[in-house]
């Protein structure tokens, strides 16, 4: 049994190495660099509680004496703080790793939420047609006419009004996910709807109808697997967008609470010190955000081209 | 002087991992005014030769070896600019689909004048006059008026005439026609072939015609080359090849062509192409799951399906006011009966409404008026989907396109098992797997097929999977909507043989839809001829072919490609086999 499993795994590996995707991956240096950078940043952020040199979330461990230490290669640098510290004495490297973790969590979760919502509505819209289709698509178009950030601000505002400050702080991350997710579902819904309209007319769907399958089984068992192709690409590009949206909201001060700073929060805090000479507090989180978003975007663009046989 | 001389041509497509040789060892010679046919099944490389001649090979394809000479001078691997001067001017091209080979945004005049001025030194007025003259020559009535029209204002056949006119613009010496009539109905095909032949003879233009259709070859070509897997296996004068083929592939290709002139029990000798006709398990159907059909609503009068004044309309223009809506009547007051155990044929040209009838019976459309009775129940009166289920289980459908009728994301096992699971026809998982594997073996695919995905199979094999899925509910009634029109002839013959065998074993009743009269003759007991949504005539098959009662039927029969000279060699084998079977 184990021999066949190994053989099958080897076979799978062989097929993966021979595949066109892998070939196109290997032939572009930029994509490989982007993949390595994304991997390093995602791993560093995900395992920040273990990997980070300091625990910036534990207020007892930080000391005001260490505050505003410049990076290690500058005159007053301290070898304990590679990228310097902020006004509270927090190690910037650790803060960035923890912040990236929050940013990535919000990014992934909101993309997932937007995807589930958008795909479901797109499938229903495309398969059912008629009034339901018009209703969902008009709602989507109305939402499209507002900038995504405005929608997110609006939703965040509603929750701020409805919840008291303490509960809101506790739930801030989830409110953020909801707000960003709700502002990004339209793209998925429209893509899935148009693919569903194509798939719906194909004969395998008619074969399922002749068998007598009810609509929800046809939609989820037959149509869904056939419309997922473009979703991965949209999701990768949207991940970068979601991270930026979260950072923007946090920068504006309506995002996650300062006790759990994300990259956007760090940039906002550092912004106050930019003109007093402590540039590292805002520049390093900014660079981290830019590099992360750029790497993920490059991967998304490459994936879109690699999966599209017409562009090859 | 030889017009076109192809000498030892080899075309290859270099890939990342290996180089694919599309054609090799090709020798051809063509005189002015000669029509040369290239015939073979899909993937044989016949289009590749045409594309190599006019230098339209899809990159990275290239002519690796050999020479192509036009009027004595070599034209293979010419620089782009030099080839451009030859293309259109000296070699014209006619493509398969008249829908896509004309630009919908320009009038026919714009397109013709542009092409004429590219190739000939004429001013605007002269070129326009020339365009009108060309349209007249290809048989378009009122050319002065029609020249101002856009492509969508022409019918399919007329559009193909315009495409031919376009190919003639540069007054070429050679025309390459790639499946010029495949997208057209039979009646239009006959006209277009007539036109092509007379133009070639009048203008002394040489023509290479690429087709998979033996009928087209028999109709217009002088010489023919039979292609198989990138090589020419046999070539010579058309009459000789068709009446006395020598190569076994040519023989099997000819014997697989459905005959309009006589009815056979099975298609003979179709083993050359997809390997031998697959072995089918012969288990005793009566004791197997498959044979234990439920006793469901046995009809008393021997009629399984009764369609009464069925009418089906589609909305072409929507409006919230019912009076403003525009409707297209696809099926108009159609009535017929299908007897238990027979194969009932529906034949007609595209747009005649035959598929709509099938889909209405299968429950994919709800008819506007009329009723459909099946096994004693009136389907159109049942509104509840749950009550319809037992009926749905009794009827299954086989679709035209084997590439879109299977869900490419599911394994064959799950595709075939889905109806069994849904209708709860088996008690355990293991039993389902066992039944599916038996079914796959029974349609000639082998048990191992269950674990694979549809894209791993060829068109003919995929159609076998479709058939297995249709059998998985143990139906009594099978609707076949052009089940073989997307397949090559030899595979068509294998699939039709399979359907016939299954019908005999399981006592199936079939509704068989086709636009192909010879196929209808081979398959059906009774036939209905449809035109513009109405039934013209219903008759026993033999009677319909021997003594058609309706003018339109007679018209259709006259348009069938004439294949009288076809070799009967393969059929003798069939007769022998039939004799063996009957002993």
Coordinates of N, CA and C in Angstrom, one line a residue, chain A residues 118-214:
Chain A
X118 N -20.0 36.3 -2.9 CA -20.1 36.7 -4.4 C -20.4 35.5 -5.2
X119 N -19.7 34.3 -4.9 CA -19.9 33.1 -5.7 C -21.4 32.6 -5.6
X120 N -21.9 32.6 -4.3 CA -23.3 32.1 -4.1 C -24.2 33.0 -4.9
X121 N -24.1 34.3 -4.7 CA -25.1 35.2 -5.4 C -24.9 35.1 -6.9
X122 N -23.7 35.0 -7.4 CA -23.5 34.9 -8.8 C -24.1 33.7 -9.4
X123 N -23.9 32.5 -8.7 CA -24.5 31.3 -9.2 C -26.0 31.4 -9.2
X124 N -26.6 31.9 -8.1 CA -28.1 32.0 -8.0 C -28.6 32.9 -9.2
X125 N -27.9 34.0 -9.3 CA -28.3 35.0 -10.3 C -28.2 34.4 -11.7
X126 N -27.1 33.8 -12.0 CA -26.9 33.2 -13.3 C -27.8 32.1 -13.6
X127 N -28.0 31.2 -12.7 CA -28.9 30.0 -13.0 C -30.3 30.3 -12.9
X128 N -30.8 31.1 -12.0 CA -32.2 31.4 -11.8 C -32.7 32.4 -12.9
X129 N -31.9 33.4 -13.2 CA -32.3 34.4 -14.2 C -33.5 35.2 -13.7
X130 N -34.1 35.9 -14.7 CA -35.4 36.6 -14.4 C -35.2 37.6 -13.3
X131 N -36.3 37.7 -12.5 CA -36.3 38.8 -11.5 C -35.2 38.8 -10.5
X132 N -34.9 37.6 -10.0 CA -33.8 37.4 -9.0 C -32.5 37.9 -9.5
X133 N -32.2 37.5 -10.8 CA -31.0 38.0 -11.5 C -30.9 39.5 -11.6
X134 N -32.0 40.1 -12.0 CA -32.0 41.5 -12.2 C -31.8 42.2 -10.8
X135 N -32.5 41.7 -9.8 CA -32.4 42.3 -8.5 C -30.9 42.2 -8.0
X136 N -30.3 41.1 -8.0 CA -28.9 40.9 -7.5 C -28.0 41.8 -8.3
X137 N -28.1 41.7 -9.6 CA -27.2 42.5 -10.4 C -27.3 44.0 -10.3
X138 N -28.6 44.5 -10.2 CA -28.8 45.9 -10.0 C -28.1 46.3 -8.6
X139 N -28.3 45.5 -7.6 CA -27.7 45.8 -6.3 C -26.2 45.9 -6.5
X140 N -25.6 44.9 -7.2 CA -24.2 44.9 -7.4 C -23.7 46.2 -8.2
X141 N -24.5 46.6 -9.2 CA -24.1 47.8 -9.9 C -24.2 49.1 -9.1
X142 N -25.2 49.1 -8.2 CA -25.3 50.3 -7.3 C -24.1 50.4 -6.5
X143 N -23.7 49.2 -5.9 CA -22.6 49.2 -5.0 C -21.3 49.5 -5.8
X144 N -21.2 49.1 -7.0 CA -20.0 49.4 -7.8 C -19.8 50.9 -8.1
X145 N -20.9 51.6 -8.0 CA -20.8 53.0 -8.3 C -20.2 53.8 -7.1
X146 N -20.0 53.1 -5.9 CA -19.3 53.7 -4.8 C -17.9 53.1 -4.7
X147 N -16.9 53.9 -4.3 CA -15.6 53.3 -4.1 C -15.7 52.3 -2.9
X148 N -14.9 51.3 -3.0 CA -14.9 50.2 -2.0 C -14.6 50.7 -0.6
X149 N -13.7 51.7 -0.6 CA -13.3 52.2 0.8 C -14.4 52.9 1.4
X150 N -15.3 53.5 0.6 CA -16.4 54.2 1.2 C -17.4 53.2 1.8
X151 N -17.6 52.1 1.1 CA -18.5 51.1 1.6 C -18.0 50.6 2.9
X152 N -16.7 50.3 2.9 CA -16.1 49.8 4.1 C -16.2 50.7 5.3
X153 N -16.0 52.0 5.0 CA -16.2 53.1 6.0 C -17.6 53.1 6.5
X154 N -18.6 53.0 5.6 CA -20.0 53.0 5.9 C -20.3 51.9 6.9
X155 N -19.9 50.7 6.5 CA -20.3 49.5 7.3 C -19.6 49.6 8.7
X156 N -18.3 50.0 8.7 CA -17.6 50.2 10.0 C -18.4 51.2 10.8
X157 N -18.8 52.3 10.2 CA -19.6 53.4 10.9 C -20.8 52.8 11.5
X158 N -21.6 52.0 10.8 CA -22.8 51.4 11.3 C -22.5 50.6 12.5
X159 N -21.5 49.8 12.5 CA -21.2 49.0 13.7 C -20.7 49.8 14.8
X160 N -19.9 50.9 14.6 CA -19.5 51.8 15.6 C -20.7 52.4 16.3
X161 N -21.7 52.7 15.5 CA -22.9 53.3 16.1 C -23.7 52.3 16.9
X162 N -23.8 51.0 16.4 CA -24.6 50.0 17.0 C -24.0 49.4 18.3
X163 N -22.7 49.3 18.3 CA -22.0 48.6 19.4 C -21.4 49.7 20.3
X164 N -21.2 49.4 21.6 CA -20.5 50.3 22.5 C -19.0 50.1 22.2
X165 N -18.2 51.1 22.7 CA -16.8 51.2 22.3 C -16.0 49.9 22.6
X166 N -16.3 49.3 23.8 CA -15.5 48.2 24.3 C -15.8 47.0 23.4
X167 N -17.1 46.7 23.2 CA -17.4 45.6 22.3 C -16.9 45.8 20.9
X168 N -17.0 47.0 20.4 CA -16.5 47.3 19.1 C -15.0 47.0 19.0
X169 N -14.2 47.4 20.0 CA -12.8 47.1 20.0 C -12.5 45.6 19.9
X170 N -13.3 44.9 20.7 CA -13.1 43.4 20.7 C -13.4 42.8 19.4
X171 N -14.5 43.3 18.8 CA -14.9 42.7 17.5 C -14.3 43.4 16.3
X172 N -13.4 44.4 16.5 CA -12.9 45.3 15.4 C -12.4 44.5 14.2
X173 N -11.6 43.4 14.5 CA -11.1 42.7 13.4 C -12.2 42.1 12.5
X174 N -13.2 41.6 13.2 CA -14.3 40.9 12.5 C -15.2 41.9 11.7
X175 N -15.3 43.0 12.3 CA -16.1 44.1 11.7 C -15.3 44.5 10.4
X176 N -14.0 44.6 10.5 CA -13.2 44.9 9.4 C -13.3 43.9 8.3
X177 N -13.3 42.6 8.6 CA -13.4 41.6 7.6 C -14.8 41.7 6.9
X178 N -15.8 41.9 7.7 CA -17.2 42.0 7.2 C -17.2 43.2 6.2
X179 N -16.7 44.4 6.7 CA -16.7 45.6 5.9 C -16.0 45.4 4.6
X180 N -14.8 44.9 4.6 CA -14.0 44.7 3.4 C -14.6 43.7 2.5
X181 N -15.1 42.5 3.1 CA -15.7 41.5 2.3 C -16.9 42.0 1.6
X182 N -17.8 42.8 2.3 CA -19.0 43.3 1.6 C -18.7 44.2 0.5
X183 N -17.5 44.9 0.6 CA -17.2 45.8 -0.5 C -16.5 45.2 -1.7
X184 N -16.2 43.9 -1.6 CA -15.5 43.2 -2.7 C -16.3 42.1 -3.4
X185 N -17.5 41.8 -2.9 CA -18.2 40.6 -3.4 C -18.6 40.8 -4.9
X186 N -18.8 42.0 -5.3 CA -19.4 42.3 -6.6 C -18.7 41.6 -7.8
X187 N -17.3 41.8 -7.7 CA -16.5 41.3 -8.8 C -16.7 39.7 -9.0
X188 N -16.7 39.0 -7.8 CA -16.9 37.6 -7.9 C -18.3 37.3 -8.5
X189 N -19.3 38.0 -8.0 CA -20.6 37.7 -8.4 C -20.8 37.9 -9.9
X190 N -20.2 38.9 -10.4 CA -20.3 39.2 -11.9 C -19.6 38.2 -12.7
X191 N -18.3 37.8 -12.2 CA -17.6 36.8 -13.0 C -18.3 35.5 -13.0
X192 N -18.7 35.1 -11.8 CA -19.4 33.8 -11.7 C -20.7 33.7 -12.5
X193 N -21.4 34.8 -12.4 CA -22.7 34.9 -13.2 C -22.5 34.7 -14.6
X194 N -21.5 35.4 -15.2 CA -21.3 35.3 -16.6 C -20.8 33.9 -17.0
X195 N -19.9 33.2 -16.2 CA -19.5 31.9 -16.5 C -20.7 30.9 -16.3
X196 N -21.6 31.2 -15.3 CA -22.7 30.3 -15.1 C -23.7 30.4 -16.3
X197 N -23.8 31.5 -16.9 CA -24.7 31.7 -18.1 C -24.2 30.8 -19.2
X198 N -22.9 30.7 -19.3 CA -22.3 29.9 -20.4 C -22.5 28.4 -20.1
X199 N -22.1 28.0 -18.8 CA -22.2 26.6 -18.4 C -23.6 26.1 -18.4
X200 N -24.5 26.9 -18.1 CA -25.9 26.5 -17.9 C -26.5 25.9 -19.2
X201 N -26.0 26.5 -20.4 CA -26.5 26.0 -21.7 C -25.8 24.7 -22.2
X202 N -24.8 24.3 -21.4 CA -24.0 23.1 -21.9 C -24.8 21.8 -21.7
X203 N -24.4 20.8 -22.5 CA -25.2 19.6 -22.5 C -25.1 18.8 -21.2
X204 N -24.0 18.9 -20.5 CA -23.9 18.2 -19.2 C -24.9 18.6 -18.2
X205 N -25.2 19.9 -18.2 CA -26.2 20.5 -17.3 C -27.6 20.0 -17.7
X206 N -27.8 19.9 -19.1 CA -29.1 19.4 -19.5 C -29.2 17.9 -19.2
X207 N -28.1 17.2 -19.3 CA -28.2 15.8 -18.9 C -28.6 15.6 -17.4
X208 N -28.0 16.5 -16.6 CA -28.4 16.4 -15.2 C -29.9 16.8 -15.0
X209 N -30.4 17.7 -15.8 CA -31.8 18.1 -15.7 C -32.7 16.9 -16.1
X210 N -32.2 16.2 -17.2 CA -33.0 15.1 -17.7 C -33.1 14.0 -16.6
X211 N -32.0 13.8 -15.9 CA -32.0 12.8 -14.8 C -33.0 13.2 -13.7
X212 N -33.3 14.5 -13.6 CA -34.2 15.0 -12.6 C -33.6 15.6 -11.4
X213 N -32.3 15.9 -11.4 CA -31.6 16.5 -10.3 C -32.3 17.9 -10.0
X214 N -32.5 18.2 -8.7 CA -33.0 19.5 -8.3 C -32.0 20.6 -8.6

